[in-house]
PDB file of C-alpha atoms and ligand atoms in Angstrom:
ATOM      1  CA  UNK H   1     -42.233 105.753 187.623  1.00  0.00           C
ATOM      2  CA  UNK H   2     -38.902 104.258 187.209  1.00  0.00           C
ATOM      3  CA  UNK H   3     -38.279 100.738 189.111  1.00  0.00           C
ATOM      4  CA  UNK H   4     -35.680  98.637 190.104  1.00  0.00           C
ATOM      5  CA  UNK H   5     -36.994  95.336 190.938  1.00  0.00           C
ATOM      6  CA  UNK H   6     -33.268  93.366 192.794  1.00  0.00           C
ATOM      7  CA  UNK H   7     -31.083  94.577 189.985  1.00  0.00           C
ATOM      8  CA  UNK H   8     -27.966  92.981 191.159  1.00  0.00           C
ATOM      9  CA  UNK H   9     -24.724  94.273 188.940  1.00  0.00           C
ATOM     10  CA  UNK H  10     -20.653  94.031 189.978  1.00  0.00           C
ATOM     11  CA  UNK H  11     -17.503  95.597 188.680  1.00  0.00           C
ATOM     12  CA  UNK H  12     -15.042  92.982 190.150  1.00  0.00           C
ATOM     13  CA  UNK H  13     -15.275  93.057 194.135  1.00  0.00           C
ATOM     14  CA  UNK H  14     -18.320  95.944 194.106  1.00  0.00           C
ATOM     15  CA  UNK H  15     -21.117  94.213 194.332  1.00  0.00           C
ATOM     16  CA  UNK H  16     -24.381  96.539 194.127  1.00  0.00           C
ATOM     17  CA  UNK H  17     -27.935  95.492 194.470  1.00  0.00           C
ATOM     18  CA  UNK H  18     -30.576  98.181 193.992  1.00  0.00           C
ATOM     19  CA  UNK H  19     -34.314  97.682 194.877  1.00  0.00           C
ATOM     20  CA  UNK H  20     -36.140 101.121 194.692  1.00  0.00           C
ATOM     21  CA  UNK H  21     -39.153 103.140 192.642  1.00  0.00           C
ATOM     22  CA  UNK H  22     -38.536 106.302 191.755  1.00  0.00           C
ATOM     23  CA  UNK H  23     -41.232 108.984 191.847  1.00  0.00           C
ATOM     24  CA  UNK H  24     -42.937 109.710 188.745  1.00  0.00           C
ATOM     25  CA  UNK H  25     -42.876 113.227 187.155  1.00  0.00           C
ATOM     26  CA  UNK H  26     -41.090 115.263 189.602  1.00  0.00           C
ATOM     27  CA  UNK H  27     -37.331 115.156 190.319  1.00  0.00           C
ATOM     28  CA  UNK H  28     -35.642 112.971 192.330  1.00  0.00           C
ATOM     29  CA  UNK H  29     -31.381 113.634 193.597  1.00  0.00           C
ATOM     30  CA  UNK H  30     -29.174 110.921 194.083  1.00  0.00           C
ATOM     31  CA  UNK H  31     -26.510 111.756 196.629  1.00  0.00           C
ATOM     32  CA  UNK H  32     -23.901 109.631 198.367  1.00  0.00           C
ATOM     33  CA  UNK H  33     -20.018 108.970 198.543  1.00  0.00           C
ATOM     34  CA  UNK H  34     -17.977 108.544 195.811  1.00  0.00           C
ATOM     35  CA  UNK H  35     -17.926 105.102 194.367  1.00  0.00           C
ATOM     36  CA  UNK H  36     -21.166 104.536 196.270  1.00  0.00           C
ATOM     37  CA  UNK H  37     -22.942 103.213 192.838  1.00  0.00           C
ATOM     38  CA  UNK H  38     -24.405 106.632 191.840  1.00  0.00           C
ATOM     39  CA  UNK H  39     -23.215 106.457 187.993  1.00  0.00           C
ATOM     40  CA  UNK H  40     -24.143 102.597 187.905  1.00  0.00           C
ATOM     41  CA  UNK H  41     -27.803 103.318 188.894  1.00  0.00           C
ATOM     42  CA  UNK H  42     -28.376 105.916 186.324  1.00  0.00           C
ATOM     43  CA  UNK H  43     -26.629 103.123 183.378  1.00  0.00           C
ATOM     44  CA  UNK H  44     -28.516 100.559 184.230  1.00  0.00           C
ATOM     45  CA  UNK H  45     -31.830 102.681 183.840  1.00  0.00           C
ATOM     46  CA  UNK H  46     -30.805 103.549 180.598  1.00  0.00           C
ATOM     47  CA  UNK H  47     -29.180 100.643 179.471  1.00  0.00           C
ATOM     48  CA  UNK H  48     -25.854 101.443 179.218  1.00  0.00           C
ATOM     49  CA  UNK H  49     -24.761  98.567 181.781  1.00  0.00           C
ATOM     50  CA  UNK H  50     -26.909  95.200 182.033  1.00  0.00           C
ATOM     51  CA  UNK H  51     -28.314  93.872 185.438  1.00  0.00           C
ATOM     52  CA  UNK H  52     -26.523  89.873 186.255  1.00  0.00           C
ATOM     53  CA  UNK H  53     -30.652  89.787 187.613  1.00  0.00           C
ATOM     54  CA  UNK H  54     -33.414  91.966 188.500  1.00  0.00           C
ATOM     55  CA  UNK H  55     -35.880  93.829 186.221  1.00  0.00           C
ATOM     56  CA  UNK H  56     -36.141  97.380 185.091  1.00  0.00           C
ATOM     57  CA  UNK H  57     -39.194  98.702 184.564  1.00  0.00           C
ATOM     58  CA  UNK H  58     -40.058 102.352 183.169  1.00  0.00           C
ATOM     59  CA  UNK H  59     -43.871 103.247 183.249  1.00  0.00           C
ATOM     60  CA  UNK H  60     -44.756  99.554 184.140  1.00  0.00           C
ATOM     61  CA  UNK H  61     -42.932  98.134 180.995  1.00  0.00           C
ATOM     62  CA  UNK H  62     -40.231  96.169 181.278  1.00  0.00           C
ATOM     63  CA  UNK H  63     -37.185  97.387 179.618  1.00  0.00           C
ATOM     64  CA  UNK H  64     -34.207  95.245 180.649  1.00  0.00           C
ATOM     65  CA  UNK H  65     -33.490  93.648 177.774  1.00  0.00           C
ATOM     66  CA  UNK H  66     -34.134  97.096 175.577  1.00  0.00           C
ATOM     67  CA  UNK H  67     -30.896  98.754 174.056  1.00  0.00           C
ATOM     68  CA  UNK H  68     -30.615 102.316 174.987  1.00  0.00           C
ATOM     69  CA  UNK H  69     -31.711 103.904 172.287  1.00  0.00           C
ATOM     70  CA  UNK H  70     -34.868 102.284 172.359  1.00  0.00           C
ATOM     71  CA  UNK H  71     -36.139 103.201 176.170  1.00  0.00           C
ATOM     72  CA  UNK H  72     -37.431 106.172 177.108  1.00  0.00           C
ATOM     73  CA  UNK H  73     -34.703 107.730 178.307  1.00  0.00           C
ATOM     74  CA  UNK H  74     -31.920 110.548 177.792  1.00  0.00           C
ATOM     75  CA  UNK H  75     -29.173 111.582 179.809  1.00  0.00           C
ATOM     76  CA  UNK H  76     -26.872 114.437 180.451  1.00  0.00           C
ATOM     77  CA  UNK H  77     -23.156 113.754 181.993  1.00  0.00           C
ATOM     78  CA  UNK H  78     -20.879 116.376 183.540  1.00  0.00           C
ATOM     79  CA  UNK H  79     -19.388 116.875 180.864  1.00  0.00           C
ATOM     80  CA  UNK H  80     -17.882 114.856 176.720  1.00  0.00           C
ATOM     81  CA  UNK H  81     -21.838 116.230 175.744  1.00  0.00           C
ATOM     82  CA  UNK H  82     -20.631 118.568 172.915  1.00  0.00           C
ATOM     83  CA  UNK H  83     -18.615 117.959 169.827  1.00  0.00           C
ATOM     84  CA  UNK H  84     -16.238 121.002 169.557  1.00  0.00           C
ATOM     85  CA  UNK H  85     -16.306 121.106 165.541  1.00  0.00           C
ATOM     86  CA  UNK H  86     -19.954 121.386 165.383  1.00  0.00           C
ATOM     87  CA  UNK H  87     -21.747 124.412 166.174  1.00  0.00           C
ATOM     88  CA  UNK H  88     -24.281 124.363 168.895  1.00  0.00           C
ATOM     89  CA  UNK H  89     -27.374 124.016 166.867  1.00  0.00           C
ATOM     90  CA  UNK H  90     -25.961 120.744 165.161  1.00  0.00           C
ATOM     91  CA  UNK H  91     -24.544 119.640 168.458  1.00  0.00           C
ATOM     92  CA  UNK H  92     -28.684 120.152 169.552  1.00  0.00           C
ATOM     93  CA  UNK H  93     -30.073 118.314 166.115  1.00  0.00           C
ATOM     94  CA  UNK H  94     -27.516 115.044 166.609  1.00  0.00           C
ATOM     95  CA  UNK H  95     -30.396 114.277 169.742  1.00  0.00           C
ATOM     96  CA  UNK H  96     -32.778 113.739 167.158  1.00  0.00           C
ATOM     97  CA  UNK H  97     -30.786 111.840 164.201  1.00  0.00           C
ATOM     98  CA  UNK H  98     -26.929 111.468 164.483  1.00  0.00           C
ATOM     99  CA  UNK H  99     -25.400 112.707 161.043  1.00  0.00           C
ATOM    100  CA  UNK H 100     -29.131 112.214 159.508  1.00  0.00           C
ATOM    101  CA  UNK H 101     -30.997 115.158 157.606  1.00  0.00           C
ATOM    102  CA  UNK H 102     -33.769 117.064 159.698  1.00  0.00           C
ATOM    103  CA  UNK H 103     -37.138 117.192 158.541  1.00  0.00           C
ATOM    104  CA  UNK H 104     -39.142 120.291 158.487  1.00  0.00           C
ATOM    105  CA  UNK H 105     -40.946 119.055 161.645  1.00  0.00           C
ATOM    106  CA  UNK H 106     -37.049 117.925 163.627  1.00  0.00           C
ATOM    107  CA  UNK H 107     -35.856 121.530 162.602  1.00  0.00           C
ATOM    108  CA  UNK H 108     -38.725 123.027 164.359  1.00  0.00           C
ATOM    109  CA  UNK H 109     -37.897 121.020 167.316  1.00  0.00           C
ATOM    110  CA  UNK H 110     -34.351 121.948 167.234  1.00  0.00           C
ATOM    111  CA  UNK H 111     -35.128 125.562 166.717  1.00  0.00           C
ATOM    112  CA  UNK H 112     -37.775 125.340 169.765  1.00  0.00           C
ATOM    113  CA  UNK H 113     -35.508 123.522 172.196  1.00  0.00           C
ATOM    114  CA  UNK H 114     -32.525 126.540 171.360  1.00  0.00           C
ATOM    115  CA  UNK H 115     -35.231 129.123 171.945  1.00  0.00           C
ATOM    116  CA  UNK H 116     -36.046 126.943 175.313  1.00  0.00           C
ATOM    117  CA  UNK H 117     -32.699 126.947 176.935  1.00  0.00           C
ATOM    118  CA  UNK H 118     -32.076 130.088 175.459  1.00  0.00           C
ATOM    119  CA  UNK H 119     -29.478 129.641 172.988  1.00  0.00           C
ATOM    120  CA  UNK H 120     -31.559 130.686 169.797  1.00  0.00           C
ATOM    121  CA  UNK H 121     -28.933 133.844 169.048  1.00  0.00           C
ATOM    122  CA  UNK H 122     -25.947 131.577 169.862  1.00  0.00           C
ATOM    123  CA  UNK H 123     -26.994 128.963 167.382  1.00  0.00           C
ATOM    124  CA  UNK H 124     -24.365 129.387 165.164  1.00  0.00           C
ATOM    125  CA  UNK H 125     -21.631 129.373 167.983  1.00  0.00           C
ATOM    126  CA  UNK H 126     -18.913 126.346 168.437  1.00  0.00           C
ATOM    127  CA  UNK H 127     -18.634 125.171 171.992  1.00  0.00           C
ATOM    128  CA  UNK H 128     -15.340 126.759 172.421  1.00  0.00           C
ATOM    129  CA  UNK H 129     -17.012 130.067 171.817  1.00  0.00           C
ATOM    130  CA  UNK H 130     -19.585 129.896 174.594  1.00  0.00           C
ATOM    131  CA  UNK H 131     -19.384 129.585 178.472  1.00  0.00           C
ATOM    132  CA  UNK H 132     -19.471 126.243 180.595  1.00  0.00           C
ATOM    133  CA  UNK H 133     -23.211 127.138 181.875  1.00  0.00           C
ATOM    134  CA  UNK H 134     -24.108 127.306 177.418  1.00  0.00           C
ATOM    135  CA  UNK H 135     -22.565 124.306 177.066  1.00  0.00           C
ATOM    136  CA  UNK H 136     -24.332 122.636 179.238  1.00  0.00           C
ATOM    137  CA  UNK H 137     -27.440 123.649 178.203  1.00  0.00           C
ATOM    138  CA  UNK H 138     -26.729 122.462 174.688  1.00  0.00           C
ATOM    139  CA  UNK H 139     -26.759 119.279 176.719  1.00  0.00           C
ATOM    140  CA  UNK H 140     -29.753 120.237 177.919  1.00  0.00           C
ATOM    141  CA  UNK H 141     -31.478 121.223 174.628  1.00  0.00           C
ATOM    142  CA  UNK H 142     -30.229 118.023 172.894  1.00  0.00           C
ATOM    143  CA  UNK H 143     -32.157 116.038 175.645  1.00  0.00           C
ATOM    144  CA  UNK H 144     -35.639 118.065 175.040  1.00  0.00           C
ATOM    145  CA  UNK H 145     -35.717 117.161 171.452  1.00  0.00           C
ATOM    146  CA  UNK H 146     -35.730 113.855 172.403  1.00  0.00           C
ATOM    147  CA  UNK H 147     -38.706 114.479 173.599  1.00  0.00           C
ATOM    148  CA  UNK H 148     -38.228 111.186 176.632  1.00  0.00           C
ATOM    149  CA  UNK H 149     -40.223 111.487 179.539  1.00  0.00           C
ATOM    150  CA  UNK H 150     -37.370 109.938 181.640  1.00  0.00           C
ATOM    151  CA  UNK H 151     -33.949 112.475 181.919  1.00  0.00           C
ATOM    152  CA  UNK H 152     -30.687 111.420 183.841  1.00  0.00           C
ATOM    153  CA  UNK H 153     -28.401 113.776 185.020  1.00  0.00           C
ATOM    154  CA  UNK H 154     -25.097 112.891 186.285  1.00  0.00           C
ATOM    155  CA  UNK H 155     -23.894 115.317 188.319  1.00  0.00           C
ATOM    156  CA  UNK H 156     -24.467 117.663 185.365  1.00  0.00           C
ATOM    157  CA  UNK H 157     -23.368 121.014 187.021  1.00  0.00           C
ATOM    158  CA  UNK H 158     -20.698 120.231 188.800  1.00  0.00           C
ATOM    159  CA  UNK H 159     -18.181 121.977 186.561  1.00  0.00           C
ATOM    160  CA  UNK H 160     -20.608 126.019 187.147  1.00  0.00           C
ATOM    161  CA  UNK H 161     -20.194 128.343 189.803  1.00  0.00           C
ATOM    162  CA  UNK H 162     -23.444 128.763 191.881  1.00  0.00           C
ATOM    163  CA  UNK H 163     -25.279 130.981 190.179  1.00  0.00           C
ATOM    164  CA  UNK H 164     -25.151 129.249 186.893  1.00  0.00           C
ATOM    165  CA  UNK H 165     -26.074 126.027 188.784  1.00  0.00           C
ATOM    166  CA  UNK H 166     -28.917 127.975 190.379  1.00  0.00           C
ATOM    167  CA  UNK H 167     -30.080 129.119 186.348  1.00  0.00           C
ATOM    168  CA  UNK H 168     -29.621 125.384 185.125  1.00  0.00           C
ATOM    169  CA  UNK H 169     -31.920 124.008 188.023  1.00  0.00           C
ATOM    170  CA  UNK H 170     -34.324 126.787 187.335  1.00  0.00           C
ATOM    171  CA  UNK H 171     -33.972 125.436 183.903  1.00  0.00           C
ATOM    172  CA  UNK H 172     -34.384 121.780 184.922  1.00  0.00           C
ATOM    173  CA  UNK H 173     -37.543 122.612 187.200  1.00  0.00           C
ATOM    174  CA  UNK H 174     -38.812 124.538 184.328  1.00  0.00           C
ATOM    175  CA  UNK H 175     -38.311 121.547 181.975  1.00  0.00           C
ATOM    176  CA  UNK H 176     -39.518 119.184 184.377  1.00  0.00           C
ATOM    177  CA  UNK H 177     -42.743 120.979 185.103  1.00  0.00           C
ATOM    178  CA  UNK H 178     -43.448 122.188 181.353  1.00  0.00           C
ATOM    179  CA  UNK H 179     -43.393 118.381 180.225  1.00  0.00           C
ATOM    180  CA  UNK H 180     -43.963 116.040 182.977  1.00  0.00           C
ATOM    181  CA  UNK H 181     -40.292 114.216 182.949  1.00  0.00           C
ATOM    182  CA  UNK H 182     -39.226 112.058 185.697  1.00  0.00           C
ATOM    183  CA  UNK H 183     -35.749 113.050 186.052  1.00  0.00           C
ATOM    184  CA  UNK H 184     -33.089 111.646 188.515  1.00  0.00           C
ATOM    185  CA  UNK H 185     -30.321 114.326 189.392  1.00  0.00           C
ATOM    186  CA  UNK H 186     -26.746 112.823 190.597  1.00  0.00           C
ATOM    187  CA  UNK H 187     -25.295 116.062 192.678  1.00  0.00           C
ATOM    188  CA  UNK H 188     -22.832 116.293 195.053  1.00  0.00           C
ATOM    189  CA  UNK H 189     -24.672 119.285 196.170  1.00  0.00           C
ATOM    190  CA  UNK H 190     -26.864 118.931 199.227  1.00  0.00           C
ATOM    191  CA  UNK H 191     -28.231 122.461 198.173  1.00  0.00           C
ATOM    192  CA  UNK H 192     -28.861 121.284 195.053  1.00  0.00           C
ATOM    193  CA  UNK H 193     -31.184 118.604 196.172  1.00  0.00           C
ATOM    194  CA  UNK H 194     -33.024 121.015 198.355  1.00  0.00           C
ATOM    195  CA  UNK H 195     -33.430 123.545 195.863  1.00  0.00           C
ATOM    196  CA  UNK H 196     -34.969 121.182 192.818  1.00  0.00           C
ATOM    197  CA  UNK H 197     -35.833 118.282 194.003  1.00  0.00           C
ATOM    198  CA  UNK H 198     -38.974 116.702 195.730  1.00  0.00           C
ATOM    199  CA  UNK H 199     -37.356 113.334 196.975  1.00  0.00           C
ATOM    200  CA  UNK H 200     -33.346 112.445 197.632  1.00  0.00           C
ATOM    201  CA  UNK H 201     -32.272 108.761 197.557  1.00  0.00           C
ATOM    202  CA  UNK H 202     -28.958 108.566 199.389  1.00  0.00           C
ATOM    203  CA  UNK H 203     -26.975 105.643 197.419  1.00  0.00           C
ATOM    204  CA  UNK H 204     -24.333 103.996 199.669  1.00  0.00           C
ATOM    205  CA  UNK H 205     -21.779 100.687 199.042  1.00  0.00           C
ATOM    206  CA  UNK H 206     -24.100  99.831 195.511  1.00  0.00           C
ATOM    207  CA  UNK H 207     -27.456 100.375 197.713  1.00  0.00           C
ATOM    208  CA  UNK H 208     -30.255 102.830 197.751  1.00  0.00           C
ATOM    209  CA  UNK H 209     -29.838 103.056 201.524  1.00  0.00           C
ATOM    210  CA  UNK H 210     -33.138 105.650 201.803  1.00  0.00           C
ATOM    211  CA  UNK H 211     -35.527 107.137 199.488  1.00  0.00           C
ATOM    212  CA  UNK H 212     -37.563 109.888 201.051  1.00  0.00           C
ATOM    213  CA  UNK H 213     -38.889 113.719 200.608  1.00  0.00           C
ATOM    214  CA  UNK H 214     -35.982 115.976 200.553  1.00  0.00           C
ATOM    215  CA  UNK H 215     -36.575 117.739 203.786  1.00  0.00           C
ATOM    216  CA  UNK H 216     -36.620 114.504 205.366  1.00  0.00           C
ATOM    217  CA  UNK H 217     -34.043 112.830 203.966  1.00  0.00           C
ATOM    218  CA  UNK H 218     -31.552 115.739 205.305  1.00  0.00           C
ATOM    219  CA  UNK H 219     -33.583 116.045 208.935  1.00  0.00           C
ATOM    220  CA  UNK H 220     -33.492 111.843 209.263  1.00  0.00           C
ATOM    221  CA  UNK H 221     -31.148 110.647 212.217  1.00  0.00           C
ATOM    222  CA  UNK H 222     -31.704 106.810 211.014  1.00  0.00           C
ATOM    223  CA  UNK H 223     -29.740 106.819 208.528  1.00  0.00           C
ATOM    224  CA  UNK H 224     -26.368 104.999 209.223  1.00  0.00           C
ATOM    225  CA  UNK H 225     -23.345 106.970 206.488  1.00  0.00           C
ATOM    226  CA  UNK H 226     -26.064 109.872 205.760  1.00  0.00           C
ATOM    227  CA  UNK H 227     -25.056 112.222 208.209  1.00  0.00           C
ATOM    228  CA  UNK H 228     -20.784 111.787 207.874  1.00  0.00           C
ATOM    229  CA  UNK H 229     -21.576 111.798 204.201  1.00  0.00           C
ATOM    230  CA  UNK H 230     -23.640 115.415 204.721  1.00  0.00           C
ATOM    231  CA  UNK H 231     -20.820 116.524 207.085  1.00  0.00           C
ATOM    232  CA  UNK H 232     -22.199 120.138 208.505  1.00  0.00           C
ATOM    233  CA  UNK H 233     -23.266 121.758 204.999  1.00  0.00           C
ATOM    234  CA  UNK H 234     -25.469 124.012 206.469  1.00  0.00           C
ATOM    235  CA  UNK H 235     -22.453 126.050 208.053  1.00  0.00           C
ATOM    236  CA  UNK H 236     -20.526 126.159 205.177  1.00  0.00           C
ATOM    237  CA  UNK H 237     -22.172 127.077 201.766  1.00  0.00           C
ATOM    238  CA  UNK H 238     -20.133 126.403 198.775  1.00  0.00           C
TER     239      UNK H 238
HETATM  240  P1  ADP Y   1     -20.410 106.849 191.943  1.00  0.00           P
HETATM  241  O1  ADP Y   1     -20.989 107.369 190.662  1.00  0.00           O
HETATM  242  O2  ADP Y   1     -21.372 106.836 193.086  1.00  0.00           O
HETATM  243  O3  ADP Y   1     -19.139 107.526 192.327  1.00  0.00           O
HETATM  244  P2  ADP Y   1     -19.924 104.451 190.401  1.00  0.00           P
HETATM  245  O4  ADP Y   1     -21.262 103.922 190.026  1.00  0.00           O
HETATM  246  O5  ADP Y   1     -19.164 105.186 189.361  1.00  0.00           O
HETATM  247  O6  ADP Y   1     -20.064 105.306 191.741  1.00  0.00           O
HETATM  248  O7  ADP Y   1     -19.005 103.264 190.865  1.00  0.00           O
HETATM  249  C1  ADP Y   1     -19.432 102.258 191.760  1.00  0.00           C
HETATM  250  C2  ADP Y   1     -18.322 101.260 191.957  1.00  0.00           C
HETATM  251  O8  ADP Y   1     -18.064 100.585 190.746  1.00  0.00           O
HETATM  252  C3  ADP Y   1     -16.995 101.859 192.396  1.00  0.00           C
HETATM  253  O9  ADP Y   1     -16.448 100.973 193.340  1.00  0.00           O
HETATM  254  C4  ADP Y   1     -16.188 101.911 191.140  1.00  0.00           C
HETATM  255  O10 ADP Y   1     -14.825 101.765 191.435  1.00  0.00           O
HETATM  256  C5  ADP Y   1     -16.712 100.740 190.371  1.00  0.00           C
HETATM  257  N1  ADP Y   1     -16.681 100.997 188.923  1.00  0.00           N
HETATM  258  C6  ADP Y   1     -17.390 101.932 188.255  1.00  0.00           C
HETATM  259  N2  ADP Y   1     -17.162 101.880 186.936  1.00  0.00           N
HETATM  260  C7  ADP Y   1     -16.268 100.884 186.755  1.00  0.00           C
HETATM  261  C8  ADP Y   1     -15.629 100.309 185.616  1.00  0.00           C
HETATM  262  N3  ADP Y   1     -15.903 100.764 184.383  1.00  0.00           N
HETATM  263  N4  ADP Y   1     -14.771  99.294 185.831  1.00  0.00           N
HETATM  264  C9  ADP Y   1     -14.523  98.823 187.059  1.00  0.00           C
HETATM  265  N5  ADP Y   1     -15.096  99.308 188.159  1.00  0.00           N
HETATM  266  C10 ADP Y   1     -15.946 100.319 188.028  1.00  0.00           C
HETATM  267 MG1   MG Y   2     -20.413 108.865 189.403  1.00  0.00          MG
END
């Protein structure tokens, strides 16, 4: 379970304040309008920004004061995840030990997490010589040899057509189920949301204005911004 106990942050005249728990292994989206504090939420959880007050907790420990690398965390952005010089398997191994040798034991793991994501004959590839939807799950592989049970996504597949984003969030479930991970999803998607994930906050003005099950999250009339936000989806796939 990932908590937010009053984490209060600001970038100038934003001022955000988040108070919410986030379910434990099973995946929670985070949707909401642009600027809404979507990317802020998911730094603060994994260090990458610093609260002004409040506590982060992971698992019941505290973690506030814990530099990145050293909570239980990884995340994925939309995109900067792959170095273009390296090829794919290195890209994976620099989630275990940047520019460090691999054990026997690492190399396994890299090998496994290729296999995984289903890279393993693409291995020797550069970026540039593989799709958007392979790069991506380079990403992807990089995070499972980690081996965190907490994984950020920010909206990760943005950049794929539908059915590649449909293959990724098979892969996430997969990933998610197969190890347990509590994993927070930004989309812009509503689809998305519905497709992968059991609960939806809906972030608005640096605020986690409702945390609930997916289904009711999108049927919920009490939510003030949620439904001009959501638009009419439904009549208009992407
Ligand atoms: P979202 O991911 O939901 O679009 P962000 O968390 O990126 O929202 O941004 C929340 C607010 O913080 C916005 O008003 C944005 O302009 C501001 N902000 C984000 N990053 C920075 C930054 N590095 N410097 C100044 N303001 C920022
Ligand atoms: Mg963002």
């Amino acid at each position: 379970m990932i908590r937010l106990e009053a984490v209060s942050f600001r970038y100038e005249e934003m001022k955000m304040l988040f108070d919410a728990s986030f379910p434990k292994a099973s995946i929670t989206a985070v949707i909401g309008p642009s600027g809404g504090g979507k990317s802020t939420l998911l730094n603060l959880i994994a260090g990458f920004e610093q609260p002004l007050s409040g506590r982060v907790l992971i698992a019941g420990e505290d973690v506030t004061e814990l530099p990145p690398d050293r909570r239980p965390v990884s995340m994925i952005f939309q995109d900067n995840n792959v170095f273009a010089h390296l090829d794919l398997r290195t890209n994976v191994a620099l989630g275990i030990s940047p520019g460090a040798r691999l054990d026997r034991a690492q190399e396994k793991r890299v090998e496994q997490a290729l296999a995984e994501v289903g890279l393993s004959a693409l291995a020797h590839r550069k970026p540039g010589e593989v799709s958007g939807g392979e790069r991506q799950r380079v990403a992807v592989a990089r995070a499972l040899v980690r081996d965190r049970p907490v994984l950020l996504l920010d909206e990760p597949f943005a950049a794929l057509g539908p059915a590649q984003r449909r293959d990724m969030l098979d892969l996430l479930r997969a990933m998610q189920q197969a190890r347990g991970l509590t994993v927070l999803m930004v989309t812009h998607q509503p689809e998305d949301a519905e497709y992968a994930a059991s609960h939806t906050a809906y972030l608005e003005n640096g605020r986690v204005a409702a945390l609930r099950p997916t289904a009711e999250l999108f049927a919920a009339a009490d939510i003030p911004g949620l439904a001009a936000y959501l638009g009419d989806w439904r009549s208009k796939p992407l």
